[in-house]
CSV table of C-alpha atoms and ligand atoms in Angstrom, one decimal:
chain,number,residue,atom,x,y,z
X,1,UNK,CA,19.7,-45.5,-61.0
X,2,UNK,CA,19.5,-44.4,-64.1
X,3,UNK,CA,23.4,-45.9,-64.2
X,4,UNK,CA,21.6,-49.2,-62.4
X,5,UNK,CA,19.7,-49.8,-65.1
X,6,UNK,CA,22.3,-49.5,-67.8
X,7,UNK,CA,24.2,-51.9,-65.7
X,8,UNK,CA,21.6,-54.3,-65.6
X,9,UNK,CA,21.2,-53.8,-69.1
X,10,UNK,CA,24.8,-54.3,-69.5
X,11,UNK,CA,25.9,-57.3,-67.1
X,12,UNK,CA,22.5,-58.8,-65.9
X,13,UNK,CA,23.4,-57.8,-62.4
X,14,UNK,CA,24.9,-55.2,-60.5
X,15,UNK,CA,27.1,-54.8,-57.4
X,16,UNK,CA,26.9,-51.5,-55.1
X,17,UNK,CA,29.2,-51.2,-52.4
X,18,UNK,CA,26.9,-49.0,-49.5
X,19,UNK,CA,28.3,-46.7,-47.0
X,20,UNK,CA,27.3,-46.2,-43.7
X,21,UNK,CA,26.9,-42.5,-42.4
X,22,UNK,CA,23.9,-40.0,-42.5
X,23,UNK,CA,24.7,-39.7,-46.5
X,24,UNK,CA,24.7,-43.4,-47.2
X,25,UNK,CA,21.3,-43.3,-45.5
X,26,UNK,CA,19.9,-40.2,-47.0
X,27,UNK,CA,21.3,-41.3,-50.6
X,28,UNK,CA,19.0,-44.4,-49.8
X,29,UNK,CA,16.1,-43.0,-48.7
X,30,UNK,CA,15.8,-40.6,-51.9
X,31,UNK,CA,16.3,-44.0,-53.7
X,32,UNK,CA,13.0,-45.7,-51.7
X,33,UNK,CA,11.2,-42.1,-52.0
X,34,UNK,CA,11.5,-41.9,-55.8
X,35,UNK,CA,8.8,-42.7,-58.6
X,36,UNK,CA,11.3,-44.4,-60.4
X,37,UNK,CA,12.0,-47.3,-57.3
X,38,UNK,CA,10.3,-49.9,-58.9
X,39,UNK,CA,11.4,-49.6,-62.3
X,40,UNK,CA,14.2,-51.5,-61.4
X,41,UNK,CA,14.6,-54.9,-60.9
X,42,UNK,CA,16.3,-55.0,-57.5
X,43,UNK,CA,16.7,-58.5,-57.4
X,44,UNK,CA,19.9,-58.7,-59.7
X,45,UNK,CA,21.3,-56.1,-57.4
X,46,UNK,CA,23.7,-57.2,-55.2
X,47,UNK,CA,24.3,-55.2,-51.8
X,48,UNK,CA,27.7,-55.1,-49.9
X,49,UNK,CA,29.1,-52.3,-47.2
X,50,UNK,CA,32.2,-50.9,-47.5
X,51,UNK,CA,32.5,-50.7,-43.1
X,52,UNK,CA,30.5,-52.2,-40.3
X,53,UNK,CA,30.1,-51.4,-36.6
X,54,UNK,CA,31.0,-54.3,-34.4
X,55,UNK,CA,27.3,-53.8,-32.8
X,56,UNK,CA,24.9,-56.9,-32.4
X,57,UNK,CA,22.5,-57.7,-35.4
X,58,UNK,CA,19.2,-55.3,-35.5
X,59,UNK,CA,21.0,-52.7,-33.4
X,60,UNK,CA,20.0,-49.0,-34.6
X,61,UNK,CA,23.4,-48.1,-35.1
X,62,UNK,CA,24.5,-50.6,-37.9
X,63,UNK,CA,25.3,-49.5,-40.7
X,64,UNK,CA,23.4,-52.4,-42.5
X,65,UNK,CA,20.1,-51.9,-40.1
X,66,UNK,CA,20.2,-47.9,-41.4
X,67,UNK,CA,20.5,-49.7,-45.2
X,68,UNK,CA,17.7,-51.9,-44.8
X,69,UNK,CA,15.4,-49.0,-42.7
X,70,UNK,CA,16.3,-46.3,-45.3
X,71,UNK,CA,15.9,-48.6,-48.4
X,72,UNK,CA,16.2,-52.6,-48.4
X,73,UNK,CA,13.6,-53.5,-46.3
X,74,UNK,CA,11.4,-51.7,-49.0
X,75,UNK,CA,12.3,-53.8,-51.7
X,76,UNK,CA,11.0,-56.7,-51.2
X,77,UNK,CA,14.5,-59.2,-51.7
X,78,UNK,CA,15.1,-62.2,-50.6
X,79,UNK,CA,18.0,-61.8,-49.0
X,80,UNK,CA,20.9,-63.6,-51.4
X,81,UNK,CA,21.8,-60.4,-52.3
X,82,UNK,CA,22.6,-58.3,-49.3
X,83,UNK,CA,26.3,-59.5,-47.7
X,84,UNK,CA,26.1,-57.8,-44.5
X,85,UNK,CA,29.0,-58.3,-42.5
X,86,UNK,CA,28.8,-60.5,-38.9
X,87,UNK,CA,27.5,-59.1,-35.7
X,88,UNK,CA,28.8,-59.2,-32.8
X,89,UNK,CA,26.0,-61.4,-31.1
X,90,UNK,CA,26.9,-64.6,-33.5
X,91,UNK,CA,29.4,-65.9,-31.8
X,92,UNK,CA,32.6,-65.0,-33.7
X,93,UNK,CA,35.1,-62.6,-32.7
X,94,UNK,CA,35.9,-59.6,-34.5
X,95,UNK,CA,39.4,-60.8,-36.1
X,96,UNK,CA,37.0,-64.3,-37.2
X,97,UNK,CA,34.3,-61.5,-39.0
X,98,UNK,CA,37.1,-59.5,-41.1
X,99,UNK,CA,37.9,-63.6,-41.9
X,100,UNK,CA,34.0,-64.4,-43.0
X,101,UNK,CA,33.9,-61.9,-44.7
X,102,UNK,CA,37.0,-61.6,-46.2
X,103,UNK,CA,35.9,-65.6,-47.6
X,104,UNK,CA,32.2,-64.2,-48.6
X,105,UNK,CA,33.7,-61.5,-50.5
X,106,UNK,CA,36.2,-64.5,-52.4
X,107,UNK,CA,33.2,-67.1,-53.3
X,108,UNK,CA,31.6,-64.1,-54.8
X,109,UNK,CA,34.6,-63.0,-57.4
X,110,UNK,CA,33.7,-62.5,-61.1
X,111,UNK,CA,35.3,-64.3,-63.3
X,112,UNK,CA,39.2,-64.8,-63.1
X,113,UNK,CA,39.2,-62.4,-60.1
X,114,UNK,CA,39.4,-62.7,-55.9
X,115,UNK,CA,36.5,-59.9,-55.8
X,116,UNK,CA,33.5,-59.3,-56.7
X,117,UNK,CA,32.9,-56.6,-58.9
X,118,UNK,CA,32.1,-53.8,-57.8
X,119,UNK,CA,29.8,-51.3,-60.2
X,120,UNK,CA,29.3,-48.4,-57.8
X,121,UNK,CA,30.9,-48.0,-54.3
X,122,UNK,CA,29.7,-45.5,-52.3
X,123,UNK,CA,31.8,-43.7,-49.7
X,124,UNK,CA,31.2,-41.0,-47.2
X,125,UNK,CA,33.8,-39.1,-45.4
X,126,UNK,CA,34.7,-38.1,-41.8
X,127,UNK,CA,35.5,-34.2,-41.0
X,128,UNK,CA,38.8,-36.2,-40.4
X,129,UNK,CA,39.2,-37.4,-43.8
X,130,UNK,CA,38.6,-40.7,-43.0
X,131,UNK,CA,36.2,-43.6,-45.4
X,132,UNK,CA,34.4,-46.6,-44.5
X,133,UNK,CA,36.8,-47.7,-41.2
X,134,UNK,CA,40.1,-46.3,-42.6
X,135,UNK,CA,41.0,-43.3,-39.9
X,136,UNK,CA,44.1,-41.2,-40.3
X,137,UNK,CA,47.2,-42.3,-38.7
X,138,UNK,CA,45.9,-46.3,-37.9
X,139,UNK,CA,47.4,-49.2,-39.6
X,140,UNK,CA,44.0,-49.7,-41.3
X,141,UNK,CA,44.4,-47.4,-44.2
X,142,UNK,CA,48.0,-48.9,-45.1
X,143,UNK,CA,47.0,-52.5,-45.0
X,144,UNK,CA,47.6,-53.9,-48.9
X,145,UNK,CA,47.1,-57.6,-48.2
X,146,UNK,CA,44.2,-58.2,-46.1
X,147,UNK,CA,40.9,-57.5,-47.8
X,148,UNK,CA,38.6,-56.8,-44.9
X,149,UNK,CA,40.3,-55.5,-41.4
X,150,UNK,CA,39.3,-55.9,-38.4
X,151,UNK,CA,39.5,-51.8,-36.6
X,152,UNK,CA,40.1,-51.1,-32.7
X,153,UNK,CA,39.9,-48.0,-30.6
X,154,UNK,CA,38.2,-45.9,-34.0
X,155,UNK,CA,37.9,-42.2,-33.1
X,156,UNK,CA,34.0,-42.2,-34.2
X,157,UNK,CA,32.2,-44.6,-32.4
X,158,UNK,CA,31.6,-47.4,-31.9
X,159,UNK,CA,35.3,-48.7,-31.0
X,160,UNK,CA,35.6,-51.8,-32.8
X,161,UNK,CA,34.2,-52.3,-36.4
X,162,UNK,CA,34.9,-54.1,-40.0
X,163,UNK,CA,36.6,-52.2,-43.2
X,164,UNK,CA,37.4,-53.0,-46.3
X,165,UNK,CA,41.1,-51.8,-46.9
X,166,UNK,CA,41.5,-49.3,-49.7
X,167,UNK,CA,42.9,-51.5,-52.3
X,168,UNK,CA,39.5,-53.2,-52.3
X,169,UNK,CA,37.8,-50.1,-52.1
X,170,UNK,CA,39.8,-48.7,-54.8
X,171,UNK,CA,39.1,-51.9,-57.4
X,172,UNK,CA,35.5,-50.6,-57.7
X,173,UNK,CA,34.5,-49.0,-61.1
X,174,UNK,CA,33.0,-46.1,-59.9
X,175,UNK,CA,33.2,-44.5,-56.4
X,176,UNK,CA,31.1,-41.9,-55.4
X,177,UNK,CA,31.9,-40.2,-52.4
X,178,UNK,CA,28.9,-38.1,-50.6
X,179,UNK,CA,29.5,-35.3,-48.4
X,180,UNK,CA,27.6,-32.3,-47.5
X,181,UNK,CA,28.3,-29.8,-44.4
X,182,UNK,CA,30.8,-27.4,-43.6
X,183,UNK,CA,32.6,-29.9,-41.3
X,184,UNK,CA,33.9,-31.6,-44.3
X,185,UNK,CA,35.1,-28.6,-46.5
X,186,UNK,CA,38.7,-29.0,-44.4
X,187,UNK,CA,38.3,-33.4,-45.4
X,188,UNK,CA,37.8,-32.2,-49.1
X,189,UNK,CA,40.3,-29.4,-49.6
X,190,UNK,CA,43.2,-31.5,-48.2
X,191,UNK,CA,42.3,-34.7,-50.2
X,192,UNK,CA,41.7,-32.9,-53.3
X,193,UNK,CA,45.3,-31.5,-52.4
X,194,UNK,CA,47.2,-34.4,-52.6
X,195,UNK,CA,47.2,-34.9,-48.8
X,196,UNK,CA,49.1,-38.0,-47.4
X,197,UNK,CA,46.4,-41.0,-47.2
X,198,UNK,CA,48.0,-41.3,-43.9
X,199,UNK,CA,46.7,-38.0,-42.7
X,200,UNK,CA,43.1,-37.8,-45.2
X,201,UNK,CA,42.8,-41.6,-46.1
X,202,UNK,CA,39.9,-40.1,-48.7
X,203,UNK,CA,43.0,-39.1,-50.7
X,204,UNK,CA,43.8,-42.4,-51.3
X,205,UNK,CA,40.4,-43.4,-53.2
X,206,UNK,CA,40.2,-44.0,-56.3
X,207,UNK,CA,37.5,-45.9,-58.4
X,208,UNK,CA,39.2,-47.8,-61.5
X,209,UNK,CA,37.0,-45.5,-63.9
X,210,UNK,CA,35.8,-42.9,-62.3
X,211,UNK,CA,35.3,-40.9,-58.3
X,212,UNK,CA,32.8,-38.6,-58.5
X,213,UNK,CA,32.6,-36.4,-55.5
X,214,UNK,CA,28.6,-35.2,-54.4
X,215,UNK,CA,29.0,-32.7,-52.6
X,216,UNK,CA,27.1,-29.5,-51.5
X,217,UNK,CA,28.4,-25.9,-51.8
X,218,UNK,CA,28.9,-25.8,-47.6
X,219,UNK,CA,31.9,-28.5,-48.0
X,220,UNK,CA,33.5,-27.3,-50.8
X,221,UNK,CA,34.5,-24.1,-49.2
X,222,UNK,CA,38.1,-25.2,-49.3
X,223,UNK,CA,38.0,-26.9,-52.6
X,224,UNK,CA,42.0,-25.4,-53.9
X,225,UNK,CA,41.2,-23.0,-56.7
X,226,UNK,CA,43.5,-23.9,-58.6
X,227,UNK,CA,42.0,-27.7,-59.7
X,228,UNK,CA,41.5,-28.1,-62.9
X,229,UNK,CA,41.5,-32.1,-63.8
X,230,UNK,CA,39.1,-32.7,-60.8
X,231,UNK,CA,35.8,-31.9,-61.5
X,232,UNK,CA,32.9,-31.4,-58.8
X,233,UNK,CA,29.5,-32.2,-59.7
X,234,UNK,CA,27.1,-30.0,-57.9
X,235,UNK,CA,23.7,-32.3,-58.2
X,236,UNK,CA,24.1,-36.2,-60.1
X,237,UNK,CA,22.1,-34.5,-62.7
X,238,UNK,CA,25.4,-32.9,-63.4
X,239,UNK,CA,27.4,-35.5,-63.6
X,240,UNK,CA,27.5,-38.3,-66.3
X,241,UNK,CA,29.9,-41.3,-65.8
J,301,LIG,O1,30.3,-46.4,-40.5
J,301,LIG,C1,30.2,-45.4,-40.7
J,301,LIG,O2,30.0,-44.4,-39.6
J,301,LIG,C2,30.5,-44.9,-42.1
J,301,LIG,O3,30.9,-45.6,-42.8
J,301,LIG,C3,31.3,-43.7,-41.6
J,301,LIG,O4,33.1,-44.0,-42.9
J,301,LIG,C4,31.1,-42.9,-42.5
J,301,LIG,O5,30.7,-43.0,-43.9
J,301,LIG,C5,31.3,-40.9,-42.4
J,301,LIG,O6,32.0,-41.1,-40.5
J,301,LIG,C6,31.1,-40.1,-43.2
J,301,LIG,O7,29.4,-40.2,-42.5
J,301,LIG,P1,28.4,-39.1,-42.3
J,301,LIG,O8,27.9,-38.8,-43.6
J,301,LIG,O9,27.1,-39.2,-41.3
J,301,LIG,O10,29.2,-37.9,-41.9
């Protein structure tokens, strides 16, 4: 939130990419419960998602639904700054939905660019090292042309999803990875030890200015001892960016 205030001061508006998953929702709930929540002019913040589950609008399992319940629907927004992925009950198929979101991204590109300026991108990390809906050993992690892809046979239900591709994720100024629990220790350890992005997609994540890992101690159980360049911040309070 402190960074958001700085961004609004600097640019007049800010753009954030949200993640699905329990950690993504936990972050938003904390913001919603924060006494500082209403010190921010949220109407100047644009919200995008890193991925979405191919489900009907309003389905409880959609990342958009969970983000709205955790924070967005408590901010009094008019909806024009909430850029949700299409839903499966809106008359277009999965591939067309990927196209629609790609066009929406292009329509909001910042000056001289082909994409919006993502100031902060949140990413949860799966136990297998997936981020957004880019899963190990699937073609999506290697996609570098398209900005948004249709995902089928996702190992994490539902099987059909939509996802930003890695180059789009990495176009973000800051990427904040949010992961906790012993079941993430292997993915974090491998991604910091330089695993291939095909095996551990999280290993391919790198913000243009910074990549911060917000973790609990259990998730760091397998972080390589020799890490020097990468700092692990135990809490948001430790991290300045
Ligand atoms: O649609 C989704 O499920 C998320 O976008 C996904 O990428 C999630 O962030 C990870 O699976 C981590 O989820 P947890 O934080 O719940 O472990």
